[in-house]
PDB file of C-alpha atoms in Angstrom:
ATOM      1  CA  UNK A   1     150.292  92.109  74.524  1.00 66.00           C
ATOM      2  CA  UNK A   2     151.225  95.800  74.244  1.00 83.00           C
ATOM      3  CA  UNK A   3     149.222  98.150  72.087  1.00 92.00           C
ATOM      4  CA  UNK A   4     151.146  99.388  69.024  1.00 95.00           C
ATOM      5  CA  UNK A   5     151.195 103.115  68.320  1.00 97.00           C
ATOM      6  CA  UNK A   6     152.524 104.737  65.168  1.00 97.00           C
ATOM      7  CA  UNK A   7     153.711 108.349  65.513  1.00 97.00           C
ATOM      8  CA  UNK A   8     153.988 110.285  62.233  1.00 97.00           C
ATOM      9  CA  UNK A   9     155.714 113.641  62.768  1.00 96.00           C
ATOM     10  CA  UNK A  10     158.747 115.287  61.149  1.00 95.00           C
ATOM     11  CA  UNK A  11     159.886 117.041  64.345  1.00 95.00           C
ATOM     12  CA  UNK A  12     162.518 114.804  65.993  1.00 95.00           C
ATOM     13  CA  UNK A  13     162.044 116.521  69.356  1.00 95.00           C
ATOM     14  CA  UNK A  14     158.376 115.567  69.364  1.00 94.00           C
ATOM     15  CA  UNK A  15     158.971 111.996  68.216  1.00 95.00           C
ATOM     16  CA  UNK A  16     161.687 111.465  70.845  1.00 95.00           C
ATOM     17  CA  UNK A  17     159.386 112.845  73.545  1.00 95.00           C
ATOM     18  CA  UNK A  18     156.429 110.750  72.464  1.00 95.00           C
ATOM     19  CA  UNK A  19     158.439 107.557  72.153  1.00 96.00           C
ATOM     20  CA  UNK A  20     159.859 108.024  75.641  1.00 95.00           C
ATOM     21  CA  UNK A  21     156.454 108.805  77.181  1.00 94.00           C
ATOM     22  CA  UNK A  22     154.536 106.096  75.324  1.00 95.00           C
ATOM     23  CA  UNK A  23     157.154 103.384  75.852  1.00 94.00           C
ATOM     24  CA  UNK A  24     157.151 104.247  79.555  1.00 94.00           C
ATOM     25  CA  UNK A  25     153.359 103.738  79.605  1.00 93.00           C
ATOM     26  CA  UNK A  26     153.705 100.272  78.120  1.00 94.00           C
ATOM     27  CA  UNK A  27     152.965 100.933  74.473  1.00 95.00           C
ATOM     28  CA  UNK A  28     155.028  99.639  71.567  1.00 95.00           C
ATOM     29  CA  UNK A  29     155.912 102.842  69.718  1.00 96.00           C
ATOM     30  CA  UNK A  30     157.148 103.343  66.142  1.00 97.00           C
ATOM     31  CA  UNK A  31     158.058 106.849  64.941  1.00 97.00           C
ATOM     32  CA  UNK A  32     158.395 108.012  61.325  1.00 97.00           C
ATOM     33  CA  UNK A  33     158.780 111.465  59.800  1.00 96.00           C
ATOM     34  CA  UNK A  34     156.917 111.401  56.477  1.00 96.00           C
ATOM     35  CA  UNK A  35     153.850 110.178  54.668  1.00 95.00           C
ATOM     36  CA  UNK A  36     155.972 107.830  52.574  1.00 95.00           C
ATOM     37  CA  UNK A  37     157.429 106.200  55.681  1.00 96.00           C
ATOM     38  CA  UNK A  38     153.952 105.903  57.173  1.00 96.00           C
ATOM     39  CA  UNK A  39     152.691 104.099  54.075  1.00 95.00           C
ATOM     40  CA  UNK A  40     155.607 101.667  54.289  1.00 94.00           C
ATOM     41  CA  UNK A  41     154.793 100.847  57.910  1.00 95.00           C
ATOM     42  CA  UNK A  42     151.098 100.360  57.132  1.00 93.00           C
ATOM     43  CA  UNK A  43     151.907  98.111  54.186  1.00 92.00           C
ATOM     44  CA  UNK A  44     153.383  95.594  56.632  1.00 91.00           C
ATOM     45  CA  UNK A  45     150.965  95.831  59.561  1.00 89.00           C
ATOM     46  CA  UNK A  46     148.262  97.998  61.101  1.00 89.00           C
ATOM     47  CA  UNK A  47     149.005  99.619  64.471  1.00 93.00           C
ATOM     48  CA  UNK A  48     146.333  99.927  67.121  1.00 93.00           C
ATOM     49  CA  UNK A  49     146.441 103.731  66.896  1.00 95.00           C
ATOM     50  CA  UNK A  50     148.187 106.432  64.852  1.00 96.00           C
ATOM     51  CA  UNK A  51     149.224 109.897  66.023  1.00 97.00           C
ATOM     52  CA  UNK A  52     149.401 111.928  62.817  1.00 96.00           C
ATOM     53  CA  UNK A  53     150.847 115.390  62.200  1.00 95.00           C
ATOM     54  CA  UNK A  54     148.936 117.360  59.581  1.00 93.00           C
ATOM     55  CA  UNK A  55     151.885 119.429  58.327  1.00 91.00           C
ATOM     56  CA  UNK A  56     154.235 116.762  56.995  1.00 94.00           C
ATOM     57  CA  UNK A  57     157.012 117.619  54.514  1.00 92.00           C
ATOM     58  CA  UNK A  58     155.793 115.368  51.694  1.00 94.00           C
ATOM     59  CA  UNK A  59     152.043 114.892  52.213  1.00 91.00           C
ATOM     60  CA  UNK A  60     149.175 116.697  53.889  1.00 92.00           C
ATOM     61  CA  UNK A  61     147.974 114.748  56.924  1.00 92.00           C
ATOM     62  CA  UNK A  62     144.343 115.187  55.871  1.00 91.00           C
ATOM     63  CA  UNK A  63     145.106 113.387  52.611  1.00 92.00           C
ATOM     64  CA  UNK A  64     146.857 110.610  54.498  1.00 93.00           C
ATOM     65  CA  UNK A  65     143.836 110.160  56.740  1.00 91.00           C
ATOM     66  CA  UNK A  66     141.592 109.946  53.673  1.00 88.00           C
ATOM     67  CA  UNK A  67     143.849 107.127  52.414  1.00 89.00           C
ATOM     68  CA  UNK A  68     143.604 105.334  55.750  1.00 88.00           C
ATOM     69  CA  UNK A  69     139.835 105.707  55.931  1.00 82.00           C
ATOM     70  CA  UNK A  70     139.427 104.190  52.460  1.00 78.00           C
ATOM     71  CA  UNK A  71     140.471 100.798  53.837  1.00 80.00           C
ATOM     72  CA  UNK A  72     140.704 100.959  57.625  1.00 81.00           C
ATOM     73  CA  UNK A  73     138.971 102.068  60.794  1.00 79.00           C
ATOM     74  CA  UNK A  74     142.281 102.380  62.660  1.00 88.00           C
ATOM     75  CA  UNK A  75     142.001 105.111  65.317  1.00 89.00           C
ATOM     76  CA  UNK A  76     143.829 108.308  64.372  1.00 93.00           C
ATOM     77  CA  UNK A  77     144.612 111.324  66.556  1.00 94.00           C
ATOM     78  CA  UNK A  78     145.678 114.464  64.726  1.00 94.00           C
ATOM     79  CA  UNK A  79     148.551 116.452  66.248  1.00 93.00           C
ATOM     80  CA  UNK A  80     148.892 119.911  64.715  1.00 91.00           C
ATOM     81  CA  UNK A  81     149.950 123.527  65.178  1.00 90.00           C
ATOM     82  CA  UNK A  82     146.702 124.498  63.447  1.00 87.00           C
ATOM     83  CA  UNK A  83     144.567 125.499  66.412  1.00 81.00           C
ATOM     84  CA  UNK A  84     141.570 127.260  64.877  1.00 82.00           C
ATOM     85  CA  UNK A  85     138.089 125.855  65.384  1.00 77.00           C
ATOM     86  CA  UNK A  86     137.642 125.316  61.643  1.00 80.00           C
ATOM     87  CA  UNK A  87     140.855 123.263  61.558  1.00 82.00           C
ATOM     88  CA  UNK A  88     139.655 120.996  64.362  1.00 82.00           C
ATOM     89  CA  UNK A  89     136.233 120.567  62.778  1.00 78.00           C
ATOM     90  CA  UNK A  90     137.815 119.751  59.402  1.00 83.00           C
ATOM     91  CA  UNK A  91     140.100 117.174  61.009  1.00 83.00           C
ATOM     92  CA  UNK A  92     137.180 115.442  62.686  1.00 78.00           C
ATOM     93  CA  UNK A  93     135.179 115.549  59.467  1.00 76.00           C
ATOM     94  CA  UNK A  94     137.989 113.724  57.688  1.00 80.00           C
ATOM     95  CA  UNK A  95     137.520 110.896  60.213  1.00 80.00           C
ATOM     96  CA  UNK A  96     140.000 111.660  62.993  1.00 85.00           C
ATOM     97  CA  UNK A  97     139.102 110.248  66.394  1.00 84.00           C
ATOM     98  CA  UNK A  98     140.584 113.242  68.207  1.00 86.00           C
ATOM     99  CA  UNK A  99     142.513 116.441  67.503  1.00 89.00           C
ATOM    100  CA  UNK A 100     145.264 117.847  69.728  1.00 91.00           C
ATOM    101  CA  UNK A 101     147.010 121.175  69.175  1.00 91.00           C
ATOM    102  CA  UNK A 102     150.711 121.823  69.582  1.00 91.00           C
ATOM    103  CA  UNK A 103     152.209 122.613  72.018  1.00 89.00           C
ATOM    104  CA  UNK A 104     150.622 119.894  74.129  1.00 90.00           C
ATOM    105  CA  UNK A 105     150.935 118.330  77.551  1.00 91.00           C
ATOM    106  CA  UNK A 106     152.155 114.703  77.329  1.00 90.00           C
ATOM    107  CA  UNK A 107     149.772 113.689  80.119  1.00 89.00           C
ATOM    108  CA  UNK A 108     146.828 115.064  78.178  1.00 89.00           C
ATOM    109  CA  UNK A 109     147.902 113.216  75.048  1.00 90.00           C
ATOM    110  CA  UNK A 110     148.294 109.882  76.856  1.00 91.00           C
ATOM    111  CA  UNK A 111     144.870 110.380  78.479  1.00 89.00           C
ATOM    112  CA  UNK A 112     143.342 111.001  75.052  1.00 88.00           C
ATOM    113  CA  UNK A 113     145.076 107.889  73.710  1.00 92.00           C
ATOM    114  CA  UNK A 114     143.646 105.748  76.508  1.00 89.00           C
ATOM    115  CA  UNK A 115     140.177 107.155  75.843  1.00 82.00           C
ATOM    116  CA  UNK A 116     140.331 106.450  72.102  1.00 85.00           C
ATOM    117  CA  UNK A 117     141.679 102.923  72.645  1.00 86.00           C
ATOM    118  CA  UNK A 118     138.971 102.260  75.217  1.00 79.00           C
ATOM    119  CA  UNK A 119     136.320 103.355  72.725  1.00 73.00           C
ATOM    120  CA  UNK A 120     137.820 100.926  70.260  1.00 70.00           C
ATOM    121  CA  UNK A 121     137.442  98.023  72.620  1.00 60.00           C
ATOM    122  CA  UNK A 122     140.919  97.406  74.041  1.00 48.00           C
ATOM    123  CA  UNK A 123     142.930  98.586  77.010  1.00 41.00           C
ATOM    124  CA  UNK A 124     146.635  99.319  77.209  1.00 41.00           C
ATOM    125  CA  UNK A 125     147.423  95.616  77.549  1.00 43.00           C
ATOM    126  CA  UNK A 126     145.609  94.756  74.344  1.00 43.00           C
ATOM    127  CA  UNK A 127     142.739  93.057  76.162  1.00 43.00           C
ATOM    128  CA  UNK A 128     139.204  93.323  74.843  1.00 42.00           C
ATOM    129  CA  UNK A 129     136.742  95.442  76.781  1.00 41.00           C
ATOM    130  CA  UNK A 130     133.037  96.190  76.384  1.00 41.00           C
ATOM    131  CA  UNK A 131     131.659  93.282  78.398  1.00 38.00           C
ATOM    132  CA  UNK A 132     128.591  95.369  79.198  1.00 44.00           C
ATOM    133  CA  UNK A 133     127.227  94.348  75.782  1.00 46.00           C
ATOM    134  CA  UNK A 134     128.462  90.773  75.279  1.00 48.00           C
ATOM    135  CA  UNK A 135     125.873  89.743  72.724  1.00 76.00           C
ATOM    136  CA  UNK A 136     126.238  89.955  68.975  1.00 89.00           C
ATOM    137  CA  UNK A 137     123.599  92.170  67.403  1.00 92.00           C
ATOM    138  CA  UNK A 138     121.877  91.437  64.100  1.00 93.00           C
ATOM    139  CA  UNK A 139     120.758  94.444  62.077  1.00 94.00           C
ATOM    140  CA  UNK A 140     119.418  93.384  58.730  1.00 93.00           C
ATOM    141  CA  UNK A 141     122.350  91.808  56.881  1.00 92.00           C
ATOM    142  CA  UNK A 142     124.879  93.168  59.382  1.00 95.00           C
ATOM    143  CA  UNK A 143     126.202  91.676  62.623  1.00 94.00           C
ATOM    144  CA  UNK A 144     127.614  94.064  65.224  1.00 93.00           C
ATOM    145  CA  UNK A 145     130.178  92.758  67.688  1.00 89.00           C
ATOM    146  CA  UNK A 146     130.315  95.267  70.590  1.00 84.00           C
ATOM    147  CA  UNK A 147     133.453  93.690  72.060  1.00 78.00           C
ATOM    148  CA  UNK A 148     135.503  93.556  68.869  1.00 79.00           C
ATOM    149  CA  UNK A 149     133.779  96.723  67.579  1.00 83.00           C
ATOM    150  CA  UNK A 150     133.230  95.203  64.168  1.00 88.00           C
ATOM    151  CA  UNK A 151     130.286  95.303  61.772  1.00 94.00           C
ATOM    152  CA  UNK A 152     130.268  92.269  59.488  1.00 94.00           C
ATOM    153  CA  UNK A 153     128.144  91.407  56.458  1.00 93.00           C
ATOM    154  CA  UNK A 154     126.459  88.103  57.363  1.00 91.00           C
ATOM    155  CA  UNK A 155     126.315  87.123  53.689  1.00 91.00           C
ATOM    156  CA  UNK A 156     129.960  87.630  52.786  1.00 91.00           C
ATOM    157  CA  UNK A 157     131.788  87.959  56.146  1.00 88.00           C
ATOM    158  CA  UNK A 158     133.141  91.263  54.870  1.00 90.00           C
ATOM    159  CA  UNK A 159     133.898  93.996  57.416  1.00 91.00           C
ATOM    160  CA  UNK A 160     132.291  97.427  57.006  1.00 91.00           C
ATOM    161  CA  UNK A 161     135.533  99.075  58.237  1.00 87.00           C
ATOM    162  CA  UNK A 162     133.778 101.682  60.367  1.00 88.00           C
ATOM    163  CA  UNK A 163     135.739 104.414  62.060  1.00 83.00           C
ATOM    164  CA  UNK A 164     135.502 104.765  65.823  1.00 81.00           C
ATOM    165  CA  UNK A 165     132.982 107.590  65.523  1.00 83.00           C
ATOM    166  CA  UNK A 166     130.880 105.774  62.925  1.00 89.00           C
ATOM    167  CA  UNK A 167     130.722 102.693  65.126  1.00 90.00           C
ATOM    168  CA  UNK A 168     129.778 104.736  68.202  1.00 88.00           C
ATOM    169  CA  UNK A 169     126.960 106.489  66.341  1.00 93.00           C
ATOM    170  CA  UNK A 170     125.628 103.209  64.983  1.00 95.00           C
ATOM    171  CA  UNK A 171     125.811 101.636  68.417  1.00 91.00           C
ATOM    172  CA  UNK A 172     123.916 104.584  69.922  1.00 92.00           C
ATOM    173  CA  UNK A 173     121.186 104.133  67.303  1.00 94.00           C
ATOM    174  CA  UNK A 174     121.088 100.364  67.844  1.00 93.00           C
ATOM    175  CA  UNK A 175     120.650 100.895  71.580  1.00 90.00           C
ATOM    176  CA  UNK A 176     117.689 103.214  70.890  1.00 91.00           C
ATOM    177  CA  UNK A 177     115.840 101.562  67.970  1.00 93.00           C
ATOM    178  CA  UNK A 178     112.843 103.298  66.417  1.00 93.00           C
ATOM    179  CA  UNK A 179     113.493 106.416  68.513  1.00 93.00           C
ATOM    180  CA  UNK A 180     114.059 109.797  66.900  1.00 94.00           C
ATOM    181  CA  UNK A 181     117.326 111.119  68.335  1.00 93.00           C
ATOM    182  CA  UNK A 182     118.526 114.679  67.993  1.00 93.00           C
ATOM    183  CA  UNK A 183     122.135 115.232  66.987  1.00 91.00           C
ATOM    184  CA  UNK A 184     122.905 116.344  70.537  1.00 89.00           C
ATOM    185  CA  UNK A 185     121.359 113.152  71.934  1.00 90.00           C
ATOM    186  CA  UNK A 186     123.359 111.077  69.473  1.00 90.00           C
ATOM    187  CA  UNK A 187     126.597 112.813  70.440  1.00 85.00           C
ATOM    188  CA  UNK A 188     125.866 112.320  74.147  1.00 84.00           C
ATOM    189  CA  UNK A 189     125.000 108.640  73.668  1.00 84.00           C
ATOM    190  CA  UNK A 190     128.038 108.013  71.467  1.00 82.00           C
ATOM    191  CA  UNK A 191     130.747 110.031  73.195  1.00 74.00           C
ATOM    192  CA  UNK A 192     129.420 111.543  76.418  1.00 70.00           C
ATOM    193  CA  UNK A 193     128.287 115.025  77.399  1.00 58.00           C
ATOM    194  CA  UNK A 194     131.738 116.619  77.139  1.00 58.00           C
ATOM    195  CA  UNK A 195     132.461 115.573  73.564  1.00 61.00           C
ATOM    196  CA  UNK A 196     133.404 118.257  71.042  1.00 62.00           C
ATOM    197  CA  UNK A 197     131.403 117.275  67.960  1.00 68.00           C
ATOM    198  CA  UNK A 198     129.354 119.732  65.929  1.00 72.00           C
ATOM    199  CA  UNK A 199     126.002 119.007  64.287  1.00 77.00           C
ATOM    200  CA  UNK A 200     127.800 119.301  60.959  1.00 80.00           C
ATOM    201  CA  UNK A 201     130.233 116.593  62.066  1.00 80.00           C
ATOM    202  CA  UNK A 202     127.376 114.272  62.988  1.00 87.00           C
ATOM    203  CA  UNK A 203     125.831 114.708  59.543  1.00 90.00           C
ATOM    204  CA  UNK A 204     129.155 113.944  57.842  1.00 87.00           C
ATOM    205  CA  UNK A 205     129.722 110.805  59.925  1.00 88.00           C
ATOM    206  CA  UNK A 206     126.154 109.597  59.300  1.00 93.00           C
ATOM    207  CA  UNK A 207     126.675 110.144  55.565  1.00 92.00           C
ATOM    208  CA  UNK A 208     129.846 108.040  55.650  1.00 89.00           C
ATOM    209  CA  UNK A 209     128.171 105.394  57.798  1.00 94.00           C
ATOM    210  CA  UNK A 210     125.370 105.082  55.262  1.00 96.00           C
ATOM    211  CA  UNK A 211     127.852 104.628  52.419  1.00 94.00           C
ATOM    212  CA  UNK A 212     129.273 101.616  54.263  1.00 94.00           C
ATOM    213  CA  UNK A 213     126.149  99.828  55.522  1.00 95.00           C
ATOM    214  CA  UNK A 214     123.188 100.937  53.402  1.00 96.00           C
ATOM    215  CA  UNK A 215     122.281  98.980  50.235  1.00 94.00           C
ATOM    216  CA  UNK A 216     121.363 102.351  48.696  1.00 95.00           C
ATOM    217  CA  UNK A 217     122.702 105.336  50.685  1.00 93.00           C
ATOM    218  CA  UNK A 218     120.375 107.712  48.803  1.00 93.00           C
ATOM    219  CA  UNK A 219     117.381 105.702  50.077  1.00 94.00           C
ATOM    220  CA  UNK A 220     118.480 104.585  53.564  1.00 95.00           C
ATOM    221  CA  UNK A 221     117.053 101.354  54.891  1.00 95.00           C
ATOM    222  CA  UNK A 222     118.499 101.510  58.397  1.00 96.00           C
ATOM    223  CA  UNK A 223     119.360 105.083  59.404  1.00 97.00           C
ATOM    224  CA  UNK A 224     116.610 107.508  58.433  1.00 96.00           C
ATOM    225  CA  UNK A 225     116.737 111.287  58.625  1.00 96.00           C
ATOM    226  CA  UNK A 226     113.941 112.755  60.725  1.00 95.00           C
ATOM    227  CA  UNK A 227     113.643 116.276  59.357  1.00 93.00           C
ATOM    228  CA  UNK A 228     113.740 118.943  62.007  1.00 91.00           C
ATOM    229  CA  UNK A 229     114.871 116.397  64.622  1.00 92.00           C
ATOM    230  CA  UNK A 230     117.842 114.167  63.760  1.00 95.00           C
ATOM    231  CA  UNK A 231     118.095 110.467  62.975  1.00 96.00           C
ATOM    232  CA  UNK A 232     116.318 107.211  63.711  1.00 96.00           C
ATOM    233  CA  UNK A 233     117.148 103.519  63.366  1.00 96.00           C
ATOM    234  CA  UNK A 234     114.002 102.240  61.678  1.00 94.00           C
ATOM    235  CA  UNK A 235     114.664  98.504  62.082  1.00 91.00           C
ATOM    236  CA  UNK A 236     114.643  96.641  65.370  1.00 90.00           C
ATOM    237  CA  UNK A 237     117.972  94.835  65.922  1.00 91.00           C
ATOM    238  CA  UNK A 238     118.068  91.306  67.285  1.00 89.00           C
ATOM    239  CA  UNK A 239     120.401  89.972  69.982  1.00 86.00           C
ATOM    240  CA  UNK A 240     122.337  86.841  69.031  1.00 83.00           C
ATOM    241  CA  UNK A 241     124.272  84.379  71.146  1.00 64.00           C
ATOM    242  CA  UNK A 242     127.876  85.520  71.467  1.00 53.00           C
TER     243      UNK A 242
END
């Protein structure tokens, strides 16, 4: 089954280019030119990934991403003419999985798409990946599924709706329980040594992660701050049968 990609950009030249390139690579591509049209698409179904322009005619892309993140962990890649460092940092802080500046090389964009989809546990054919960690993982009241990349409340079966980055940080902590990890170590464990993620970004993502999984985010039970160092998972997770 092909992965579904939603492109939200008001430049018809860009949408035509992306549809041609992405369709050629085996994706099912839908293109729209406004925030309103994006909301209509998302009201019917959730794509596997969204490429989102920040400068839309009717809505700021940052605001749209905030709307998405309120209910969904769908991967989002920002595509923007704003190329300053502060712009990229702000985009990632809002919960984007990646940020690409215009003009861009189509091959770079498709490589970034494959990377983000791989992080989210599926390849271009829609098949689950992540077999290196087949077991379910129990952390307090939460159950992590490394293949499906879900975090589920064992009491209610509700999904925590983590973003890709939030899940990767939690997974890095789960794989190193009761160890104090610096922000740099967390970034490396979550995304690799070449990832562009600032310390400030890590703090923002940890804050959002806590809001979703902690009974009381102001008094964290799972993810503790180690002052002067970074963060630590203070409970030992338990492997379950998959």
